[in-house]
PDB file of N, CA, C and O in Angstrom:
ATOM      1  N   MET O 120     100.367  70.937   3.161  1.00  0.00           N
ATOM      2  CA  MET O 120     100.091  70.102   4.312  1.00  0.00           C
ATOM      3  C   MET O 120     100.260  70.955   5.572  1.00  0.00           C
ATOM      4  O   MET O 120     101.243  71.665   5.716  1.00  0.00           O
ATOM      5  N   PRO O 121      99.304  70.885   6.533  1.00  0.00           N
ATOM      6  CA  PRO O 121      99.409  71.686   7.747  1.00  0.00           C
ATOM      7  C   PRO O 121     100.589  71.257   8.615  1.00  0.00           C
ATOM      8  O   PRO O 121     101.065  70.133   8.543  1.00  0.00           O
ATOM      9  N   ASP O 122     101.035  72.223   9.438  1.00  0.00           N
ATOM     10  CA  ASP O 122     102.113  71.923  10.389  1.00  0.00           C
ATOM     11  C   ASP O 122     101.668  70.823  11.338  1.00  0.00           C
ATOM     12  O   ASP O 122     100.516  70.754  11.734  1.00  0.00           O
ATOM     13  N   ALA O 123     102.599  69.981  11.738  1.00  0.00           N
ATOM     14  CA  ALA O 123     102.304  68.957  12.733  1.00  0.00           C
ATOM     15  C   ALA O 123     102.115  69.640  14.086  1.00  0.00           C
ATOM     16  O   ALA O 123     102.889  70.500  14.466  1.00  0.00           O
ATOM     17  N   THR O 124     101.078  69.256  14.788  1.00  0.00           N
ATOM     18  CA  THR O 124     100.815  69.815  16.106  1.00  0.00           C
ATOM     19  C   THR O 124     101.597  69.020  17.136  1.00  0.00           C
ATOM     20  O   THR O 124     101.521  67.797  17.162  1.00  0.00           O
ATOM     21  N   PRO O 125     102.372  69.716  17.974  1.00  0.00           N
ATOM     22  CA  PRO O 125     103.127  68.983  18.998  1.00  0.00           C
ATOM     23  C   PRO O 125     102.183  68.326  19.999  1.00  0.00           C
ATOM     24  O   PRO O 125     101.067  68.787  20.209  1.00  0.00           O
ATOM     25  N   THR O 126     102.637  67.262  20.612  1.00  0.00           N
ATOM     26  CA  THR O 126     101.855  66.594  21.642  1.00  0.00           C
ATOM     27  C   THR O 126     102.019  67.376  22.936  1.00  0.00           C
ATOM     28  O   THR O 126     103.130  67.550  23.424  1.00  0.00           O
ATOM     29  N   ILE O 127     100.900  67.853  23.465  1.00  0.00           N
ATOM     30  CA  ILE O 127     100.901  68.652  24.685  1.00  0.00           C
ATOM     31  C   ILE O 127     100.332  67.799  25.809  1.00  0.00           C
ATOM     32  O   ILE O 127      99.175  67.399  25.764  1.00  0.00           O
ATOM     33  N   THR O 128     101.142  67.507  26.814  1.00  0.00           N
ATOM     34  CA  THR O 128     100.669  66.723  27.947  1.00  0.00           C
ATOM     35  C   THR O 128     100.691  67.520  29.243  1.00  0.00           C
ATOM     36  O   THR O 128     100.182  67.067  30.252  1.00  0.00           O
ATOM     37  N   SER O 129     101.296  68.702  29.195  1.00  0.00           N
ATOM     38  CA  SER O 129     101.419  69.556  30.374  1.00  0.00           C
ATOM     39  C   SER O 129     101.394  71.006  29.909  1.00  0.00           C
ATOM     40  O   SER O 129     101.819  71.311  28.785  1.00  0.00           O
ATOM     41  N   PHE O 130     100.910  71.904  30.769  1.00  0.00           N
ATOM     42  CA  PHE O 130     100.970  73.327  30.417  1.00  0.00           C
ATOM     43  C   PHE O 130     102.418  73.773  30.243  1.00  0.00           C
ATOM     44  O   PHE O 130     102.697  74.698  29.495  1.00  0.00           O
ATOM     45  N   ARG O 131     103.347  73.098  30.898  1.00  0.00           N
ATOM     46  CA  ARG O 131     104.766  73.448  30.762  1.00  0.00           C
ATOM     47  C   ARG O 131     105.276  73.195  29.341  1.00  0.00           C
ATOM     48  O   ARG O 131     106.248  73.814  28.912  1.00  0.00           O
ATOM     49  N   ASP O 132     104.627  72.301  28.599  1.00  0.00           N
ATOM     50  CA  ASP O 132     105.014  72.035  27.207  1.00  0.00           C
ATOM     51  C   ASP O 132     104.770  73.239  26.301  1.00  0.00           C
ATOM     52  O   ASP O 132     105.292  73.295  25.194  1.00  0.00           O
ATOM     53  N   LEU O 133     103.961  74.193  26.776  1.00  0.00           N
ATOM     54  CA  LEU O 133     103.566  75.332  25.946  1.00  0.00           C
ATOM     55  C   LEU O 133     104.527  76.512  26.036  1.00  0.00           C
ATOM     56  O   LEU O 133     104.377  77.474  25.304  1.00  0.00           O
ATOM     57  N   ASP O 134     105.496  76.460  26.939  1.00  0.00           N
ATOM     58  CA  ASP O 134     106.467  77.547  27.088  1.00  0.00           C
ATOM     59  C   ASP O 134     105.752  78.887  27.303  1.00  0.00           C
ATOM     60  O   ASP O 134     106.046  79.883  26.643  1.00  0.00           O
ATOM     61  N   LEU O 135     104.810  78.898  28.248  1.00  0.00           N
ATOM     62  CA  LEU O 135     104.067  80.106  28.570  1.00  0.00           C
ATOM     63  C   LEU O 135     104.945  81.050  29.383  1.00  0.00           C
ATOM     64  O   LEU O 135     105.928  80.621  29.995  1.00  0.00           O
ATOM     65  N   PRO O 136     104.607  82.349  29.419  1.00  0.00           N
ATOM     66  CA  PRO O 136     105.374  83.277  30.259  1.00  0.00           C
ATOM     67  C   PRO O 136     105.412  82.789  31.708  1.00  0.00           C
ATOM     68  O   PRO O 136     104.449  82.180  32.201  1.00  0.00           O
ATOM     69  N   ALA O 137     106.505  83.073  32.398  1.00  0.00           N
ATOM     70  CA  ALA O 137     106.716  82.572  33.759  1.00  0.00           C
ATOM     71  C   ALA O 137     105.585  82.958  34.709  1.00  0.00           C
ATOM     72  O   ALA O 137     105.151  82.131  35.522  1.00  0.00           O
ATOM     73  N   ALA O 138     105.102  84.191  34.621  1.00  0.00           N
ATOM     74  CA  ALA O 138     104.032  84.633  35.521  1.00  0.00           C
ATOM     75  C   ALA O 138     102.753  83.840  35.277  1.00  0.00           C
ATOM     76  O   ALA O 138     102.046  83.473  36.223  1.00  0.00           O
ATOM     77  N   LEU O 139     102.455  83.547  34.031  1.00  0.00           N
ATOM     78  CA  LEU O 139     101.263  82.772  33.699  1.00  0.00           C
ATOM     79  C   LEU O 139     101.418  81.330  34.163  1.00  0.00           C
ATOM     80  O   LEU O 139     100.497  80.747  34.745  1.00  0.00           O
ATOM     81  N   GLN O 140     102.591  80.754  33.960  1.00  0.00           N
ATOM     82  CA  GLN O 140     102.838  79.387  34.423  1.00  0.00           C
ATOM     83  C   GLN O 140     102.755  79.313  35.935  1.00  0.00           C
ATOM     84  O   GLN O 140     102.207  78.360  36.488  1.00  0.00           O
ATOM     85  N   ALA O 141     103.267  80.336  36.627  1.00  0.00           N
ATOM     86  CA  ALA O 141     103.192  80.367  38.087  1.00  0.00           C
ATOM     87  C   ALA O 141     101.739  80.416  38.555  1.00  0.00           C
ATOM     88  O   ALA O 141     101.369  79.750  39.528  1.00  0.00           O
ATOM     89  N   ALA O 142     100.901  81.181  37.851  1.00  0.00           N
ATOM     90  CA  ALA O 142      99.480  81.251  38.208  1.00  0.00           C
ATOM     91  C   ALA O 142      98.806  79.902  37.997  1.00  0.00           C
ATOM     92  O   ALA O 142      97.997  79.475  38.829  1.00  0.00           O
ATOM     93  N   LEU O 143      99.137  79.220  36.915  1.00  0.00           N
ATOM     94  CA  LEU O 143      98.580  77.889  36.668  1.00  0.00           C
ATOM     95  C   LEU O 143      99.026  76.908  37.748  1.00  0.00           C
ATOM     96  O   LEU O 143      98.225  76.105  38.239  1.00  0.00           O
ATOM     97  N   ASP O 144     100.292  76.990  38.126  1.00  0.00           N
ATOM     98  CA  ASP O 144     100.813  76.135  39.194  1.00  0.00           C
ATOM     99  C   ASP O 144     100.080  76.401  40.505  1.00  0.00           C
ATOM    100  O   ASP O 144      99.728  75.471  41.231  1.00  0.00           O
ATOM    101  N   GLU O 145      99.853  77.673  40.792  1.00  0.00           N
ATOM    102  CA  GLU O 145      99.220  78.066  42.054  1.00  0.00           C
ATOM    103  C   GLU O 145      97.804  77.505  42.185  1.00  0.00           C
ATOM    104  O   GLU O 145      97.389  77.103  43.265  1.00  0.00           O
ATOM    105  N   VAL O 146      97.068  77.458  41.079  1.00  0.00           N
ATOM    106  CA  VAL O 146      95.701  76.936  41.135  1.00  0.00           C
ATOM    107  C   VAL O 146      95.652  75.428  40.878  1.00  0.00           C
ATOM    108  O   VAL O 146      94.587  74.830  40.900  1.00  0.00           O
ATOM    109  N   GLY O 147      96.813  74.821  40.626  1.00  0.00           N
ATOM    110  CA  GLY O 147      96.876  73.375  40.488  1.00  0.00           C
ATOM    111  C   GLY O 147      96.582  72.846  39.093  1.00  0.00           C
ATOM    112  O   GLY O 147      96.341  71.652  38.931  1.00  0.00           O
ATOM    113  N   TYR O 148      96.630  73.717  38.083  1.00  0.00           N
ATOM    114  CA  TYR O 148      96.404  73.256  36.712  1.00  0.00           C
ATOM    115  C   TYR O 148      97.702  72.686  36.171  1.00  0.00           C
ATOM    116  O   TYR O 148      98.697  73.397  36.068  1.00  0.00           O
ATOM    117  N   GLU O 149      97.717  71.412  35.855  1.00  0.00           N
ATOM    118  CA  GLU O 149      98.926  70.764  35.351  1.00  0.00           C
ATOM    119  C   GLU O 149      98.753  70.245  33.936  1.00  0.00           C
ATOM    120  O   GLU O 149      99.622  70.411  33.094  1.00  0.00           O
ATOM    121  N   GLN O 150      97.628  69.590  33.681  1.00  0.00           N
ATOM    122  CA  GLN O 150      97.407  68.927  32.401  1.00  0.00           C
ATOM    123  C   GLN O 150      96.265  69.608  31.658  1.00  0.00           C
ATOM    124  O   GLN O 150      95.164  69.735  32.189  1.00  0.00           O
ATOM    125  N   PRO O 151      96.514  70.060  30.440  1.00  0.00           N
ATOM    126  CA  PRO O 151      95.436  70.696  29.684  1.00  0.00           C
ATOM    127  C   PRO O 151      94.380  69.682  29.250  1.00  0.00           C
ATOM    128  O   PRO O 151      94.663  68.497  29.090  1.00  0.00           O
ATOM    129  N   THR O 152      93.172  70.192  29.085  1.00  0.00           N
ATOM    130  CA  THR O 152      92.098  69.357  28.552  1.00  0.00           C
ATOM    131  C   THR O 152      92.364  69.148  27.058  1.00  0.00           C
ATOM    132  O   THR O 152      93.192  69.851  26.464  1.00  0.00           O
ATOM    133  N   PRO O 153      91.672  68.218  26.422  1.00  0.00           N
ATOM    134  CA  PRO O 153      91.913  68.001  24.992  1.00  0.00           C
ATOM    135  C   PRO O 153      91.741  69.259  24.128  1.00  0.00           C
ATOM    136  O   PRO O 153      92.579  69.513  23.257  1.00  0.00           O
ATOM    137  N   ILE O 154      90.701  70.069  24.374  1.00  0.00           N
ATOM    138  CA  ILE O 154      90.521  71.281  23.555  1.00  0.00           C
ATOM    139  C   ILE O 154      91.680  72.244  23.790  1.00  0.00           C
ATOM    140  O   ILE O 154      92.158  72.892  22.862  1.00  0.00           O
ATOM    141  N   GLN O 155      92.169  72.335  25.011  1.00  0.00           N
ATOM    142  CA  GLN O 155      93.299  73.217  25.304  1.00  0.00           C
ATOM    143  C   GLN O 155      94.569  72.707  24.629  1.00  0.00           C
ATOM    144  O   GLN O 155      95.301  73.485  24.015  1.00  0.00           O
ATOM    145  N   ALA O 156      94.827  71.430  24.739  1.00  0.00           N
ATOM    146  CA  ALA O 156      96.038  70.843  24.145  1.00  0.00           C
ATOM    147  C   ALA O 156      96.047  70.965  22.630  1.00  0.00           C
ATOM    148  O   ALA O 156      97.102  71.164  22.026  1.00  0.00           O
ATOM    149  N   GLN O 157      94.876  70.885  22.025  1.00  0.00           N
ATOM    150  CA  GLN O 157      94.805  70.973  20.561  1.00  0.00           C
ATOM    151  C   GLN O 157      94.810  72.414  20.069  1.00  0.00           C
ATOM    152  O   GLN O 157      95.390  72.716  19.024  1.00  0.00           O
ATOM    153  N   ALA O 158      94.181  73.326  20.808  1.00  0.00           N
ATOM    154  CA  ALA O 158      94.028  74.702  20.342  1.00  0.00           C
ATOM    155  C   ALA O 158      95.227  75.595  20.666  1.00  0.00           C
ATOM    156  O   ALA O 158      95.642  76.406  19.835  1.00  0.00           O
ATOM    157  N   MET O 159      95.762  75.471  21.859  1.00  0.00           N
ATOM    158  CA  MET O 159      96.747  76.439  22.320  1.00  0.00           C
ATOM    159  C   MET O 159      98.019  76.518  21.473  1.00  0.00           C
ATOM    160  O   MET O 159      98.521  77.620  21.239  1.00  0.00           O
ATOM    161  N   PRO O 160      98.573  75.430  20.982  1.00  0.00           N
ATOM    162  CA  PRO O 160      99.768  75.583  20.139  1.00  0.00           C
ATOM    163  C   PRO O 160      99.510  76.453  18.902  1.00  0.00           C
ATOM    164  O   PRO O 160     100.351  77.266  18.523  1.00  0.00           O
ATOM    165  N   HIS O 161      98.344  76.308  18.306  1.00  0.00           N
ATOM    166  CA  HIS O 161      98.003  77.107  17.125  1.00  0.00           C
ATOM    167  C   HIS O 161      97.786  78.571  17.500  1.00  0.00           C
ATOM    168  O   HIS O 161      98.229  79.477  16.804  1.00  0.00           O
ATOM    169  N   LEU O 162      97.081  78.793  18.620  1.00  0.00           N
ATOM    170  CA  LEU O 162      96.809  80.156  19.068  1.00  0.00           C
ATOM    171  C   LEU O 162      98.089  80.874  19.477  1.00  0.00           C
ATOM    172  O   LEU O 162      98.240  82.081  19.238  1.00  0.00           O
ATOM    173  N   LEU O 163      99.017  80.162  20.073  1.00  0.00           N
ATOM    174  CA  LEU O 163     100.295  80.765  20.451  1.00  0.00           C
ATOM    175  C   LEU O 163     101.107  81.184  19.230  1.00  0.00           C
ATOM    176  O   LEU O 163     101.975  82.052  19.324  1.00  0.00           O
ATOM    177  N   LYS O 164     100.832  80.575  18.085  1.00  0.00           N
ATOM    178  CA  LYS O 164     101.477  80.973  16.825  1.00  0.00           C
ATOM    179  C   LYS O 164     100.767  82.157  16.182  1.00  0.00           C
ATOM    180  O   LYS O 164     101.186  82.640  15.135  1.00  0.00           O
ATOM    181  N   GLY O 165      99.654  82.601  16.792  1.00  0.00           N
ATOM    182  CA  GLY O 165      98.902  83.729  16.246  1.00  0.00           C
ATOM    183  C   GLY O 165      97.915  83.337  15.157  1.00  0.00           C
ATOM    184  O   GLY O 165      97.416  84.194  14.444  1.00  0.00           O
ATOM    185  N   LEU O 166      97.637  82.047  15.037  1.00  0.00           N
ATOM    186  CA  LEU O 166      96.710  81.579  14.014  1.00  0.00           C
ATOM    187  C   LEU O 166      95.268  81.735  14.472  1.00  0.00           C
ATOM    188  O   LEU O 166      94.973  81.718  15.662  1.00  0.00           O
ATOM    189  N   ASP O 167      94.375  81.901  13.520  1.00  0.00           N
ATOM    190  CA  ASP O 167      92.951  81.913  13.816  1.00  0.00           C
ATOM    191  C   ASP O 167      92.489  80.478  14.009  1.00  0.00           C
ATOM    192  O   ASP O 167      93.023  79.554  13.386  1.00  0.00           O
ATOM    193  N   LEU O 168      91.478  80.318  14.844  1.00  0.00           N
ATOM    194  CA  LEU O 168      91.028  78.971  15.149  1.00  0.00           C
ATOM    195  C   LEU O 168      89.570  78.994  15.546  1.00  0.00           C
ATOM    196  O   LEU O 168      89.120  79.903  16.239  1.00  0.00           O
ATOM    197  N   LEU O 169      88.848  78.005  15.116  1.00  0.00           N
ATOM    198  CA  LEU O 169      87.474  77.780  15.553  1.00  0.00           C
ATOM    199  C   LEU O 169      87.480  76.462  16.305  1.00  0.00           C
ATOM    200  O   LEU O 169      87.898  75.437  15.769  1.00  0.00           O
ATOM    201  N   GLY O 170      87.080  76.504  17.575  1.00  0.00           N
ATOM    202  CA  GLY O 170      87.077  75.297  18.395  1.00  0.00           C
ATOM    203  C   GLY O 170      85.669  74.924  18.806  1.00  0.00           C
ATOM    204  O   GLY O 170      84.827  75.793  19.036  1.00  0.00           O
ATOM    205  N   HIS O 171      85.419  73.629  18.902  1.00  0.00           N
ATOM    206  CA  HIS O 171      84.106  73.135  19.303  1.00  0.00           C
ATOM    207  C   HIS O 171      84.310  72.035  20.334  1.00  0.00           C
ATOM    208  O   HIS O 171      85.001  71.054  20.065  1.00  0.00           O
ATOM    209  N   ALA O 172      83.742  72.242  21.513  1.00  0.00           N
ATOM    210  CA  ALA O 172      83.847  71.246  22.582  1.00  0.00           C
ATOM    211  C   ALA O 172      82.693  71.474  23.549  1.00  0.00           C
ATOM    212  O   ALA O 172      82.155  72.581  23.629  1.00  0.00           O
ATOM    213  N   PRO O 173      82.311  70.460  24.288  1.00  0.00           N
ATOM    214  CA  PRO O 173      81.204  70.601  25.233  1.00  0.00           C
ATOM    215  C   PRO O 173      81.479  71.643  26.320  1.00  0.00           C
ATOM    216  O   PRO O 173      82.637  71.958  26.629  1.00  0.00           O
ATOM    217  N   THR O 174      80.410  72.131  26.911  1.00  0.00           N
ATOM    218  CA  THR O 174      80.503  73.058  28.034  1.00  0.00           C
ATOM    219  C   THR O 174      81.305  72.426  29.166  1.00  0.00           C
ATOM    220  O   THR O 174      81.163  71.243  29.458  1.00  0.00           O
ATOM    221  N   GLY O 175      82.178  73.233  29.768  1.00  0.00           N
ATOM    222  CA  GLY O 175      82.950  72.772  30.914  1.00  0.00           C
ATOM    223  C   GLY O 175      84.243  72.071  30.581  1.00  0.00           C
ATOM    224  O   GLY O 175      84.882  71.496  31.464  1.00  0.00           O
ATOM    225  N   THR O 176      84.678  72.135  29.327  1.00  0.00           N
ATOM    226  CA  THR O 176      85.893  71.419  28.934  1.00  0.00           C
ATOM    227  C   THR O 176      87.125  72.303  28.837  1.00  0.00           C
ATOM    228  O   THR O 176      88.197  71.829  28.491  1.00  0.00           O
ATOM    229  N   GLY O 177      86.978  73.604  29.141  1.00  0.00           N
ATOM    230  CA  GLY O 177      88.135  74.480  29.167  1.00  0.00           C
ATOM    231  C   GLY O 177      88.349  75.337  27.950  1.00  0.00           C
ATOM    232  O   GLY O 177      89.455  75.818  27.716  1.00  0.00           O
ATOM    233  N   LYS O 178      87.307  75.577  27.172  1.00  0.00           N
ATOM    234  CA  LYS O 178      87.461  76.400  25.970  1.00  0.00           C
ATOM    235  C   LYS O 178      87.906  77.820  26.302  1.00  0.00           C
ATOM    236  O   LYS O 178      88.749  78.371  25.622  1.00  0.00           O
ATOM    237  N   THR O 179      87.317  78.408  27.346  1.00  0.00           N
ATOM    238  CA  THR O 179      87.668  79.782  27.696  1.00  0.00           C
ATOM    239  C   THR O 179      89.161  79.886  27.982  1.00  0.00           C
ATOM    240  O   THR O 179      89.841  80.781  27.475  1.00  0.00           O
ATOM    241  N   ALA O 180      89.692  78.991  28.780  1.00  0.00           N
ATOM    242  CA  ALA O 180      91.121  79.010  29.083  1.00  0.00           C
ATOM    243  C   ALA O 180      91.947  78.721  27.837  1.00  0.00           C
ATOM    244  O   ALA O 180      93.019  79.295  27.657  1.00  0.00           O
ATOM    245  N   ALA O 181      91.451  77.863  26.966  1.00  0.00           N
ATOM    246  CA  ALA O 181      92.179  77.540  25.741  1.00  0.00           C
ATOM    247  C   ALA O 181      92.411  78.786  24.891  1.00  0.00           C
ATOM    248  O   ALA O 181      93.456  78.929  24.259  1.00  0.00           O
ATOM    249  N   PHE O 182      91.447  79.691  24.896  1.00  0.00           N
ATOM    250  CA  PHE O 182      91.562  80.891  24.083  1.00  0.00           C
ATOM    251  C   PHE O 182      92.111  82.078  24.878  1.00  0.00           C
ATOM    252  O   PHE O 182      92.710  82.965  24.298  1.00  0.00           O
ATOM    253  N   ALA O 183      91.945  82.093  26.201  1.00  0.00           N
ATOM    254  CA  ALA O 183      92.399  83.226  27.006  1.00  0.00           C
ATOM    255  C   ALA O 183      93.873  83.122  27.396  1.00  0.00           C
ATOM    256  O   ALA O 183      94.564  84.153  27.445  1.00  0.00           O
ATOM    257  N   LEU O 184      94.380  81.947  27.668  1.00  0.00           N
ATOM    258  CA  LEU O 184      95.763  81.800  28.113  1.00  0.00           C
ATOM    259  C   LEU O 184      96.788  82.246  27.063  1.00  0.00           C
ATOM    260  O   LEU O 184      97.737  82.946  27.397  1.00  0.00           O
ATOM    261  N   PRO O 185      96.613  81.853  25.802  1.00  0.00           N
ATOM    262  CA  PRO O 185      97.609  82.301  24.809  1.00  0.00           C
ATOM    263  C   PRO O 185      97.580  83.801  24.619  1.00  0.00           C
ATOM    264  O   PRO O 185      98.507  84.448  24.308  1.00  0.00           O
TER     265      PRO O 185
END
């Protein structure tokens, strides 16, 4: 059975490095989009992932931030 994915409601829930969190704060990013909230916990664990979401939903950030 796969690991349970934590509920992500804020970028702060991801325990990102302080400099990265500060950059997100500076640009006003507080709440991840659904693709980001679902993908980033797995990517932060170093897992491979294939994500599918419409254009403009934050896929690039979902894969670049971790």
